Coordinates of C-alpha atoms in Angstrom, one line a residue:
X16 CA 22.4 117.3 65.0
X17 CA 18.7 117.6 66.4
X18 CA 19.4 114.9 68.5
X19 CA 22.2 117.1 70.5
X20 CA 19.7 120.3 70.8
X21 CA 17.2 117.2 72.9
X22 CA 20.2 116.0 74.5
X23 CA 21.6 119.2 75.4
X24 CA 18.6 121.2 76.2
X25 CA 17.7 117.7 78.9
X26 CA 21.4 117.9 80.4
X27 CA 20.8 122.0 80.7
X28 CA 17.3 121.4 82.3
X29 CA 18.2 118.7 85.1
X30 CA 21.4 119.3 85.7
X31 CA 22.5 115.9 84.7
X32 CA 26.5 116.4 84.0
X33 CA 28.4 113.5 82.3
X34 CA 32.0 112.6 82.7
X35 CA 35.4 110.6 81.7
X36 CA 37.5 108.3 83.1
X37 CA 41.1 108.4 81.4
X38 CA 44.1 106.9 83.9
X39 CA 44.3 109.3 86.0
X40 CA 42.5 112.2 84.6
X41 CA 38.9 112.5 84.8
X42 CA 37.3 115.2 82.1
X43 CA 33.7 116.1 82.6
X44 CA 30.8 118.5 81.2
X45 CA 30.0 122.1 82.7
X46 CA 27.0 120.6 84.3
X47 CA 29.3 117.9 85.7
X48 CA 32.1 120.6 87.0
X49 CA 29.0 122.8 88.4
X50 CA 27.8 119.8 90.4
X51 CA 31.0 118.4 92.3
X52 CA 32.3 122.5 92.6
X53 CA 35.7 122.8 90.3
X54 CA 36.3 125.6 87.8
X55 CA 36.2 124.5 84.0
X56 CA 40.1 125.7 83.9
X57 CA 40.7 123.3 86.7
X58 CA 42.9 120.9 84.9
X59 CA 42.4 116.8 84.3
X60 CA 44.3 114.5 87.1
X61 CA 43.6 117.9 90.1
X62 CA 39.5 116.9 88.9
X63 CA 39.7 113.8 90.0
X64 CA 41.6 113.9 93.1
X65 CA 39.5 117.0 94.1
X66 CA 36.3 114.8 93.6
X67 CA 38.0 111.1 95.8
X68 CA 39.0 113.9 99.0
X69 CA 35.3 114.7 98.9
X70 CA 34.2 112.1 98.9
X71 CA 32.0 111.9 102.4
X72 CA 34.6 109.8 104.8
X73 CA 31.5 107.4 105.6
X74 CA 31.7 106.3 102.3
X75 CA 35.5 106.9 100.7
X76 CA 35.6 102.4 100.8
X77 CA 32.4 102.0 99.4
X78 CA 33.1 104.5 96.3
X79 CA 36.9 102.9 96.3
X80 CA 35.1 99.2 95.8
X81 CA 32.9 101.3 92.8
X82 CA 35.2 101.7 90.9
X83 CA 37.1 99.2 90.9
X84 CA 34.4 97.5 89.7
X85 CA 33.9 99.4 86.2
X86 CA 36.7 98.3 84.9
X87 CA 34.6 95.4 84.9
X88 CA 30.8 96.0 84.4
X89 CA 28.4 98.5 84.4
X90 CA 27.5 99.9 88.0
X91 CA 25.7 102.3 89.8
X92 CA 26.3 103.4 93.7
X93 CA 24.6 106.5 95.6
X94 CA 27.0 107.9 97.9
X95 CA 27.2 111.3 99.6
X96 CA 29.5 114.5 98.3
X97 CA 31.1 117.4 100.7
X98 CA 30.2 120.3 98.2
X99 CA 33.0 123.4 98.9
X100 CA 29.2 125.6 98.7
X101 CA 26.1 123.1 98.7
X102 CA 27.6 120.9 101.6
X103 CA 26.7 117.3 101.5
X104 CA 24.4 116.4 98.2
X105 CA 23.5 113.0 97.4
X106 CA 24.6 111.7 94.7
X107 CA 23.7 109.0 92.0
X108 CA 26.5 108.2 89.7
X109 CA 26.3 105.3 86.9
X110 CA 29.6 103.9 84.4
X111 CA 30.9 101.7 82.5
X112 CA 34.0 100.4 79.9
X113 CA 33.8 102.2 77.0
X114 CA 35.4 99.8 73.5
X115 CA 38.6 102.8 74.1
X116 CA 39.5 101.8 77.2
X117 CA 38.4 104.3 79.1
X118 CA 35.4 104.9 81.4
X119 CA 31.9 106.9 81.2
X120 CA 29.0 107.6 82.4
X121 CA 26.4 110.0 84.2
X122 CA 27.0 111.7 87.5
X123 CA 23.3 113.7 88.9
X124 CA 22.3 115.2 92.5
X125 CA 19.4 113.1 93.8
X126 CA 19.3 115.6 96.9
X127 CA 16.3 116.8 96.9
X128 CA 15.0 113.0 96.0
X129 CA 16.0 112.2 98.9
X130 CA 14.4 114.6 101.2
X131 CA 11.1 114.3 99.8
X132 CA 8.7 113.9 102.5
X133 CA 6.5 110.6 102.3
X134 CA 3.1 112.9 101.7
X135 CA 4.2 115.6 99.5
X136 CA 4.7 115.0 95.6
X137 CA 7.9 113.5 94.1
X138 CA 9.2 116.6 92.0
X139 CA 9.8 116.2 88.5
X140 CA 13.2 115.4 87.8
X141 CA 14.2 115.4 83.9
X142 CA 17.7 113.2 83.2
X143 CA 19.6 112.7 80.1
X144 CA 23.5 113.3 78.5
X145 CA 25.4 114.4 76.3
X146 CA 29.2 113.6 76.3
X147 CA 31.0 111.6 74.2
X148 CA 30.9 108.7 75.6
X149 CA 32.0 106.2 72.8
X150 CA 34.5 106.4 69.5
X151 CA 33.4 108.6 66.7
X152 CA 33.0 105.9 64.3
X153 CA 30.1 104.2 66.0
X154 CA 27.0 105.1 65.0
X155 CA 25.3 108.8 66.3
X156 CA 21.6 107.3 66.8
X157 CA 23.2 103.7 68.3
X158 CA 25.3 106.5 70.5
X159 CA 22.7 108.4 71.9
X160 CA 20.4 105.5 72.3
X161 CA 23.1 104.4 74.4
X162 CA 23.4 107.0 76.7
X163 CA 19.1 107.5 76.9
X164 CA 18.9 104.0 78.2
X165 CA 21.3 104.3 80.9
X166 CA 18.6 106.5 82.1
X167 CA 16.6 105.9 85.2
X168 CA 13.6 107.5 83.7
X169 CA 11.4 106.7 80.3
X170 CA 11.9 109.2 77.3
X171 CA 9.2 109.2 75.2
X172 CA 9.8 112.1 71.9
X173 CA 7.2 112.8 69.2
X174 CA 6.5 114.4 66.0
X175 CA 3.1 116.3 67.4
X176 CA 1.3 116.0 63.8
X177 CA 1.8 112.9 62.7
X178 CA 1.9 111.3 66.2
X179 CA 5.9 109.5 64.8
X180 CA 7.8 107.9 67.5
X181 CA 11.2 110.2 67.5
X182 CA 12.5 107.9 70.3
X183 CA 11.4 105.6 73.6
X184 CA 14.7 104.4 76.0
X185 CA 14.6 101.1 77.3
X186 CA 12.9 102.4 80.5
X187 CA 10.3 103.6 78.5
X188 CA 9.3 100.3 77.1
X189 CA 9.1 99.3 80.3
X190 CA 7.0 101.3 81.5
X191 CA 4.9 100.9 78.7
X192 CA 4.8 97.0 78.9
X193 CA 5.7 97.1 75.0
X194 CA 8.8 95.1 73.5
X195 CA 10.1 97.0 70.5
X196 CA 10.0 100.5 69.2
X197 CA 7.7 99.4 65.9
X198 CA 5.2 97.8 68.0
X199 CA 5.5 100.9 70.2
X200 CA 4.8 103.0 67.2
X201 CA 2.3 100.3 66.0
X202 CA 0.1 100.7 69.5
X203 CA 1.0 104.4 69.8
X204 CA -2.8 105.7 70.4
X205 CA -3.7 102.7 72.6
X206 CA -0.6 103.7 74.4
X207 CA -2.2 106.9 75.7
X208 CA -5.2 105.3 76.2
X209 CA -3.6 103.4 79.0
X210 CA -2.6 106.3 80.5
X211 CA -4.7 107.8 83.8
X212 CA -4.7 111.1 85.7
X213 CA -5.6 110.7 88.6
X214 CA -5.7 115.1 88.6
X215 CA -8.8 115.5 86.2
X216 CA -7.0 119.0 84.8
X217 CA -3.6 117.1 84.1
X218 CA -5.8 116.0 80.6
X219 CA -6.7 119.7 79.3
X220 CA -3.5 121.0 80.1
X221 CA -1.8 118.5 77.6
X222 CA -3.8 119.6 74.9
X223 CA -3.2 123.0 75.1
X224 CA 0.7 121.7 75.1
X225 CA -0.2 120.3 71.8
X226 CA -0.7 124.7 71.0
X227 CA 1.3 126.4 73.3
X228 CA 5.0 126.0 73.4
X229 CA 5.5 125.2 77.2
X230 CA 5.8 122.2 79.5
X231 CA 3.4 120.4 81.8
X232 CA 4.6 118.7 84.8
X233 CA 2.1 115.8 85.6
X234 CA 1.4 112.7 87.2
X235 CA 0.3 109.5 85.6
X236 CA -0.7 105.9 86.4
X237 CA 0.4 103.9 83.3
X238 CA -1.6 101.0 82.5
X239 CA -3.7 100.6 85.5
X240 CA -5.4 98.3 87.2
X241 CA -2.7 95.9 85.5
X242 CA 0.1 93.9 87.5
X243 CA 2.4 95.4 85.5
X244 CA 1.2 98.9 86.6
X245 CA 3.5 102.1 86.8
X246 CA 2.8 105.8 89.2
X247 CA 5.1 108.2 87.3
X248 CA 5.7 111.4 87.7
X249 CA 6.2 112.9 84.8
X250 CA 7.3 116.1 82.8
X251 CA 6.4 117.2 78.6
X252 CA 8.0 120.0 77.3
X253 CA 7.5 121.0 73.0
X254 CA 10.7 121.5 71.6
X255 CA 11.4 122.4 67.7
X256 CA 13.4 120.3 65.3
X257 CA 15.9 121.6 62.2
X258 CA 12.7 121.2 59.8
X259 CA 10.5 122.9 62.6
X260 CA 8.3 119.7 63.3
X261 CA 6.9 120.6 67.0
X262 CA 8.1 117.5 69.2
X263 CA 6.8 116.5 72.3
X264 CA 9.3 114.8 75.3
X265 CA 8.2 113.3 78.0
X266 CA 10.3 112.5 80.9
X267 CA 8.5 110.1 83.2
X268 CA 10.1 109.2 86.7
X269 CA 8.6 105.6 88.3
X270 CA 7.5 106.2 91.7
X271 CA 5.5 103.2 92.5
X272 CA 7.3 101.5 95.0
X273 CA 7.0 105.1 96.7
X274 CA 3.3 104.4 96.3
X275 CA 3.2 101.4 97.9
X276 CA 5.0 102.0 101.0
X277 CA 3.1 105.4 101.0
X278 CA -0.3 102.8 101.1
X279 CA 1.8 100.3 103.4
X280 CA 2.4 102.8 105.7
X281 CA -1.6 104.5 105.8
X282 CA -2.8 100.4 105.9
X283 CA -0.8 99.7 108.9
X284 CA -1.4 103.0 110.5
X285 CA -5.4 101.9 110.3
X286 CA -4.7 98.6 111.2
X287 CA -3.0 100.3 114.6
X288 CA -6.1 102.0 115.2
X289 CA -8.1 99.1 114.6
X290 CA -6.2 97.3 117.1
X291 CA -5.9 100.0 119.9
X292 CA -10.5 100.4 119.5
X293 CA -10.1 96.5 118.9
X294 CA -9.0 96.1 122.7
X295 CA -10.1 99.2 123.8
X296 CA -13.8 98.0 123.4
X297 CA -12.0 94.3 124.5
X298 CA -11.5 96.3 127.7
X299 CA -14.7 96.8 128.3
X300 CA -17.0 94.4 126.9
X301 CA -14.4 91.8 129.1
X302 CA -14.7 94.0 132.6
X303 CA -18.7 94.1 132.0
X304 CA -19.1 90.9 133.0
X305 CA -16.7 90.4 134.9
X306 CA -17.2 92.9 137.8
X307 CA -20.9 91.5 137.6
X308 CA -19.8 87.5 138.6
X309 CA -16.5 89.4 141.3
X310 CA -19.3 91.6 142.7
X311 CA -22.1 89.2 142.8
X312 CA -19.7 85.8 144.1
X313 CA -18.6 88.6 146.9
X314 CA -22.1 88.8 147.8
X315 CA -23.0 85.0 147.9
X316 CA -20.2 84.4 150.3
X317 CA -22.5 86.8 152.7
X318 CA -25.4 85.5 152.0
X319 CA -25.1 81.7 152.1
X320 CA -27.4 81.2 154.6
X321 CA -30.0 82.7 152.5
X322 CA -31.3 80.4 150.1
X323 CA -33.7 83.0 148.1
X324 CA -30.7 85.7 148.0
X325 CA -27.7 82.8 146.9
X326 CA -29.2 81.8 144.6
X327 CA -31.1 85.2 142.6
X328 CA -27.6 86.0 143.1
X329 CA -26.6 82.9 141.1
X330 CA -28.6 83.1 138.2
X331 CA -26.9 87.2 138.0
X332 CA -23.8 85.3 137.6
X333 CA -25.2 83.0 135.7
X334 CA -26.7 85.3 133.1
X335 CA -23.4 86.9 133.3
X336 CA -20.9 83.9 132.3
X337 CA -22.9 83.5 129.4
X338 CA -22.9 86.5 127.9
X339 CA -18.9 86.5 128.6
X340 CA -19.1 83.3 126.9
X341 CA -21.5 84.8 124.1
X342 CA -18.4 88.2 123.7
X343 CA -15.6 85.6 123.6
X344 CA -16.9 82.8 120.9
X345 CA -17.6 85.7 118.2
X346 CA -14.6 87.7 119.1
X347 CA -13.2 83.7 118.1
X348 CA -15.6 83.3 115.0
X349 CA -15.0 86.6 113.8
X350 CA -11.0 86.4 113.8
X351 CA -11.7 83.3 112.1
X352 CA -13.9 84.9 109.4
X353 CA -11.1 87.5 108.6
X354 CA -8.9 84.7 108.4
X355 CA -10.3 83.3 106.0
X356 CA -10.7 79.6 107.7
X357 CA -14.0 79.8 107.8
X358 CA -15.3 77.0 105.8
X359 CA -19.2 76.2 104.6
X360 CA -19.8 72.5 105.5
X361 CA -23.1 71.6 103.7
X362 CA -25.0 68.7 104.3
X363 CA -29.0 67.9 103.8
X364 CA -31.2 70.4 106.3
X365 CA -34.8 70.6 106.8
X366 CA -35.2 74.4 106.4
X367 CA -39.1 74.6 107.1
X368 CA -39.0 72.1 110.1
X369 CA -35.4 73.8 111.5
X370 CA -36.9 77.8 111.5
X371 CA -40.2 76.5 112.8
X372 CA -38.6 75.1 115.7
X373 CA -36.7 78.0 115.4
X374 CA -39.2 80.2 116.3
X375 CA -40.8 78.0 119.1
X376 CA -37.3 77.7 120.4
X377 CA -38.0 82.3 121.1
X378 CA -41.8 81.4 122.6
X379 CA -41.0 81.3 126.0
X380 CA -39.0 85.1 125.2
X381 CA -42.2 86.9 123.1
X382 CA -44.6 85.3 126.0
X383 CA -43.1 86.8 128.8
X384 CA -42.3 90.0 126.6
X385 CA -46.8 90.0 125.7
X386 CA -45.1 90.3 122.0
X387 CA -47.0 88.7 119.3
X388 CA -45.4 86.6 116.6
X389 CA -46.2 86.8 112.9
X390 CA -45.4 83.8 110.6
X391 CA -45.2 83.0 107.1
X392 CA -43.7 80.1 104.8
X393 CA -43.8 79.9 101.0
X394 CA -41.9 77.4 100.3
X395 CA -41.9 74.9 97.4
X396 CA -38.9 72.9 98.8
X397 CA -38.0 71.9 102.3
X398 CA -35.1 69.8 101.9
X399 CA -32.0 72.0 100.9
X400 CA -27.7 71.6 101.2
X401 CA -26.4 73.6 103.1
X402 CA -24.6 74.7 106.3
X403 CA -26.8 74.3 109.1
X404 CA -25.3 75.8 112.1
X405 CA -24.4 79.3 110.4
X406 CA -27.7 79.4 108.9
X407 CA -28.8 78.9 112.4
X408 CA -26.4 81.3 113.5
X409 CA -27.7 83.5 111.1
X410 CA -31.4 83.6 112.5
X411 CA -31.4 83.1 115.2
X412 CA -29.2 86.0 115.4
X413 CA -31.4 88.4 114.1
X414 CA -34.3 87.0 116.1
X415 CA -32.4 88.3 119.3
X416 CA -32.2 91.0 118.3
X417 CA -36.0 91.7 116.9
X418 CA -37.4 90.1 120.6
X419 CA -34.5 92.3 122.6
X420 CA -35.5 95.5 120.7
X421 CA -38.6 95.3 120.5
X422 CA -40.9 96.5 123.6
X423 CA -43.1 94.0 126.1
X424 CA -46.6 94.6 123.6
X425 CA -44.4 94.8 120.2
X426 CA -45.2 92.8 117.3
X427 CA -42.3 90.7 115.5
X428 CA -42.8 89.1 111.8
X429 CA -41.0 85.9 110.5
X430 CA -41.5 85.2 107.0
X431 CA -39.1 82.6 105.0
X432 CA -39.8 82.3 100.4
X433 CA -38.5 81.0 98.1
X434 CA -37.8 82.5 94.6
X435 CA -36.4 79.5 92.1
X436 CA -33.8 80.8 89.8
X437 CA -32.9 77.1 88.1
X438 CA -33.6 73.9 88.7
X439 CA -32.0 73.1 91.7
X440 CA -31.7 76.3 92.6
X441 CA -33.5 78.4 94.5
X442 CA -33.5 81.5 96.9
X443 CA -34.1 81.9 99.9
X444 CA -35.2 84.7 101.5
X445 CA -35.8 85.3 105.3
X446 CA -37.7 88.0 106.0
X447 CA -37.1 89.5 110.0
X448 CA -39.3 93.2 110.7
X449 CA -40.0 93.9 114.2
X450 CA -42.0 97.4 115.5
X451 CA -38.8 97.9 118.1
X452 CA -36.7 101.1 118.7
X453 CA -35.3 100.6 115.3
X454 CA -32.5 102.1 114.0
X455 CA -31.8 105.9 113.4
X456 CA -30.1 107.2 109.8
X457 CA -26.8 108.5 111.3
X458 CA -26.3 104.5 112.9
X459 CA -27.2 102.1 110.1
X460 CA -24.3 102.7 108.1
X461 CA -22.2 101.8 110.9
X462 CA -24.5 98.7 112.0
X463 CA -22.1 95.5 110.4
X464 CA -19.2 97.5 112.0
X465 CA -17.9 96.2 114.4
X466 CA -17.9 96.8 118.2
X467 CA -20.1 99.6 116.8
X468 CA -23.6 100.6 119.2
X469 CA -26.7 102.3 118.7
X470 CA -26.4 105.0 121.7
X471 CA -29.9 104.7 122.5
X472 CA -30.2 100.8 122.5
X473 CA -27.5 101.6 125.5
X474 CA -29.7 103.8 126.8
X475 CA -32.2 101.7 127.1
X476 CA -30.0 98.7 128.9
X477 CA -30.2 96.6 126.6
X478 CA -26.4 95.1 126.8
X479 CA -24.8 93.4 122.8
X480 CA -21.7 93.1 122.1
X481 CA -21.6 94.7 119.3
X482 CA -20.2 91.9 117.0
X483 CA -23.5 89.7 116.8
X484 CA -24.5 91.8 112.8
X485 CA -20.8 92.2 111.6
X486 CA -20.9 88.3 111.8
X487 CA -24.3 87.9 110.5
X488 CA -23.6 89.9 107.5
X489 CA -19.7 87.7 107.2
X490 CA -21.7 84.5 107.2
X491 CA -23.8 85.6 104.3
X492 CA -21.2 86.4 102.2
X493 CA -19.4 83.6 103.1
X494 CA -22.4 81.8 102.0
X495 CA -22.9 84.1 98.7
X496 CA -25.9 86.2 99.9
X497 CA -27.2 88.7 101.2
X498 CA -28.2 91.4 103.5
X499 CA -30.4 94.2 104.0
X500 CA -32.0 96.6 106.7
X501 CA -34.7 99.0 106.6
X502 CA -35.1 101.2 110.1
X503 CA -36.9 104.1 111.1
X504 CA -36.1 105.6 114.7
X505 CA -38.9 104.8 116.9
X506 CA -40.9 103.1 114.4
X507 CA -39.5 99.1 113.5
X508 CA -36.7 97.4 111.7
X509 CA -36.8 95.2 108.5
X510 CA -34.0 93.1 107.6
X511 CA -33.8 91.0 104.5
X512 CA -31.6 87.9 104.0
X513 CA -31.9 86.1 100.3
X514 CA -29.2 83.1 100.1
X515 CA -28.5 80.8 97.9
X516 CA -29.5 76.7 98.1
X517 CA -29.4 73.8 96.2
X518 CA -32.5 71.8 97.3
X519 CA -33.2 68.3 96.8
X520 CA -35.7 66.9 95.3
X521 CA -35.7 63.4 96.0
X522 CA -36.3 63.5 100.1
X523 CA -32.7 62.6 101.6
X524 CA -32.4 61.2 105.1
X525 CA -31.6 65.0 108.0
X526 CA -28.8 64.3 110.4
X527 CA -31.6 66.3 113.4
X528 CA -30.0 66.4 116.7
X529 CA -31.8 64.0 119.0
X530 CA -33.2 65.2 121.5
X531 CA -34.1 61.6 123.6
X532 CA -32.4 61.6 127.3
X533 CA -28.8 59.5 126.9
X534 CA -28.4 57.5 129.5
X535 CA -25.0 56.7 130.5
X536 CA -25.0 55.4 133.5
X537 CA -22.4 53.1 134.1
X538 CA -20.2 53.6 131.9
X539 CA -16.5 54.2 132.7
X540 CA -14.6 57.4 131.9
X541 CA -10.9 57.6 131.8
X542 CA -10.5 62.0 132.0
X543 CA -7.6 63.5 130.6
X544 CA -7.2 67.2 132.8
X545 CA -4.1 69.0 134.3
X546 CA -6.8 72.0 135.6
X547 CA -7.7 70.9 138.9
X548 CA -10.9 73.4 138.5
X549 CA -11.5 71.8 134.6
X550 CA -11.6 68.5 136.2
X551 CA -13.7 68.8 138.8
X552 CA -16.4 71.1 136.8
X553 CA -16.0 67.8 134.7
X554 CA -16.1 65.4 136.6
X555 CA -19.2 66.3 138.5
X556 CA -21.0 66.9 135.4
X557 CA -20.1 63.4 134.5
X558 CA -21.2 61.8 138.0
X559 CA -24.3 63.2 138.4
X560 CA -25.2 61.4 134.7
X561 CA -24.6 58.3 136.2
X562 CA -20.8 57.5 135.0
X563 CA -17.7 56.6 136.5
X564 CA -14.8 58.7 135.9
X565 CA -10.8 58.7 136.8
X566 CA -9.0 61.6 137.1
X567 CA -5.4 61.8 135.3
X568 CA -4.0 64.9 136.0
X569 CA -1.2 64.3 132.2
X570 CA -0.5 62.5 129.4
X571 CA 1.8 60.7 131.0
X572 CA -0.2 59.8 134.1
X573 CA -3.4 58.1 131.7
X574 CA -0.9 56.2 129.2
X575 CA -0.4 54.0 132.3
X576 CA -3.6 53.6 134.0
X577 CA -4.1 52.4 130.4
X578 CA -1.3 50.0 130.3
X579 CA -2.3 48.9 133.5
X580 CA -5.8 48.4 133.3
X581 CA -7.5 45.9 131.4
X582 CA -8.8 46.1 127.6
X583 CA -12.4 47.0 128.9
X584 CA -11.5 49.3 132.0
X585 CA -12.4 52.3 130.7
X586 CA -15.5 53.1 128.4
X587 CA -13.5 56.3 126.4
X588 CA -11.3 58.9 126.5
X589 CA -11.4 62.4 127.5
X590 CA -8.8 64.8 126.8
X591 CA -7.1 67.6 127.1
X592 CA -4.7 69.1 124.7
X593 CA -2.1 71.2 126.3
X594 CA -0.9 69.8 129.2
X595 CA 2.9 69.5 131.3
X596 CA 5.0 66.6 131.0
X597 CA 3.1 64.6 128.0
X598 CA 0.6 66.7 126.1
X599 CA -2.8 65.3 124.6
X600 CA -1.2 64.5 120.6
X601 CA 1.8 62.8 122.9
X602 CA -0.2 60.6 124.6
X603 CA -2.7 60.0 121.7
X604 CA 0.1 58.8 119.3
X605 CA 1.5 56.6 122.5
X606 CA -2.5 54.9 122.9
X607 CA -3.0 53.9 119.5
X608 CA 0.4 52.3 118.8
X609 CA 0.1 49.8 121.8
X610 CA -0.4 46.4 121.0
X611 CA -4.3 45.0 121.8
X612 CA -7.2 46.3 121.2
X613 CA -6.7 49.7 124.1
X614 CA -5.5 50.8 120.9
X615 CA -8.8 50.3 119.8
X616 CA -10.2 53.0 123.1
X617 CA -13.1 56.0 121.7
X618 CA -11.1 59.0 122.6
X619 CA -12.9 62.4 122.9
X620 CA -10.0 65.7 122.7
X621 CA -11.9 68.0 125.8
X622 CA -10.1 71.8 125.1
X623 CA -10.3 75.5 124.6
X624 CA -8.7 75.3 120.6
X625 CA -12.6 75.7 119.4
X626 CA -11.9 76.3 116.0
X627 CA -12.2 73.7 112.7
X628 CA -8.3 73.8 112.2
X629 CA -8.0 72.6 115.7
X630 CA -10.9 69.4 115.5
X631 CA -9.0 68.8 112.3
X632 CA -5.4 68.2 114.0
X633 CA -7.4 66.0 116.6
X634 CA -8.6 64.5 114.2
X635 CA -5.5 64.0 112.0
X636 CA -3.4 63.0 115.6
X637 CA -5.6 59.7 115.6
X638 CA -8.1 61.3 118.2
X639 CA -12.2 59.7 117.9
X640 CA -13.9 63.3 118.3
X641 CA -13.9 66.5 119.6
X642 CA -16.2 69.1 121.9
X643 CA -14.8 72.8 122.7
X644 CA -14.4 73.7 126.5
X645 CA -16.5 75.1 128.3
X646 CA -18.5 72.1 128.1
X647 CA -22.0 71.8 127.0
X648 CA -23.0 68.2 128.9
X649 CA -26.0 67.6 126.9
X650 CA -23.9 67.8 123.8
X651 CA -21.1 65.7 125.4
X652 CA -22.7 62.4 125.8
X653 CA -24.5 62.7 122.7
X654 CA -20.5 62.4 121.5
X655 CA -19.7 59.9 124.3
X656 CA -22.4 58.7 123.0
X657 CA -21.3 58.3 119.3
X658 CA -17.8 57.1 119.6

């Protein structure tokens, strides 16, 4: 029969052996006998004895369990076989109990597959079988189908002229994501439309296959970009059936897991390289201001008596400290954004007034460098809904860069324009232009990469963290906006930021920081802090503002002080979180459980845990507010007053 010819051809080309176990007698086709290394003349009992004795010693126990299970269910094993000539071979063996009580299956040498290196394309292997596994009374077509369905490969056969499917085994149906042979026949054209070939020459070679009786090896992606996408290695070959019809048989080997593992390995290697680069840059960037702080601190010890020199050193220490804090904040913010934990907190905001205040904030820097500032506004709606902190950060960063990288006497332009999309929604476009040092063509594509710096900026003595622009870009994207940069080295830079905002037609109250002097003189604060240095700094800053401070070294001591004093003793508690004996959360819980009005004492978390989720944890624990370290005294005073 024609199917016999197909099966025999597949077996011949792919060295897959068929075996049958009947009691203590092992029968096999020519391919099986060759694979285990015995001659055709070997009798069935000797064949079984030879096979069992050549299973690798370390796999004997596993193989014995496999043989035991064969009498109960279809079972598969991969084990090592000691071939008398070829040495150690990796064998995949699959079998099942037949209706006549015998056990039959396939024996496949997979040594070459196991040895494949991770960066090499897998060699194609074909697998089909021709040993009779069922009684002669079983329908021949069902017999062939059962054999082919046992194979780990997808088998697809169809006529060249009419595209009529001759056979599609179960594995191929799974790969094509089709339920049945009938549906596959109806979708014959769409099956090929869902093939994608990584090699551009594959389609041309497959077309040529229809004209010439040869074979084609190729790689294919089946159902690309779908959740059920399959990467496979395939081989197509032309056969002639007894009716002189030309048949194309294609065998597919699913390598999706190997492709995924390779991608995972590449991503891990990229991640490792990025981590190394990050640590290298971190080491350098942190050491620079730390060296200055330590160095000028040592110099101050030798110049205590010279107030002018000491003041100069203090200014440089302060400058380096601010730079170090800025770097750490940038790193933390970048980490937060990339982890997906950054969220927008939209509130009404007056964009016109805030941009005007922003430019006034930069006036001293512009005046110091004798620069010219051009400012233009063309908007119809001042009040918008936005995250004011993030939008300020974007504009402050870009203006800082423009001033920093523009020489004395240069010009900086800031323009704000509103472009209405629809009623209630507008694009607010800010253009910041300078006549500074510009950006080279080589560096411009890398400007949004972490820790990247233009060589000329370091040569000009301008210091930057290399994180400002990446943060700006990620914040712009978080706000669903766009940012573009045009620049020419030596001529200046233009940055265009376009952010969509919903505007408010009826003017609403906007939260604006109150710049008035806050007077908390006479207030009594319980400061809970385990670090002596941090406690001294906080206590001194607060006492300078006329506030009375009582210090508790941990949560347990704070709870005792609250219990031992009257209800009106303390006006507020500043609570660190990570402390010995009793942490801030535990102390807050105890205070909130007190039976009198002391359980209503305002408790402000004063902690180095600065993320939004840290603030949420503090509020969920019962605290009134959250302030992050290092202390900004004006912000702390505003928070104390608000609670």
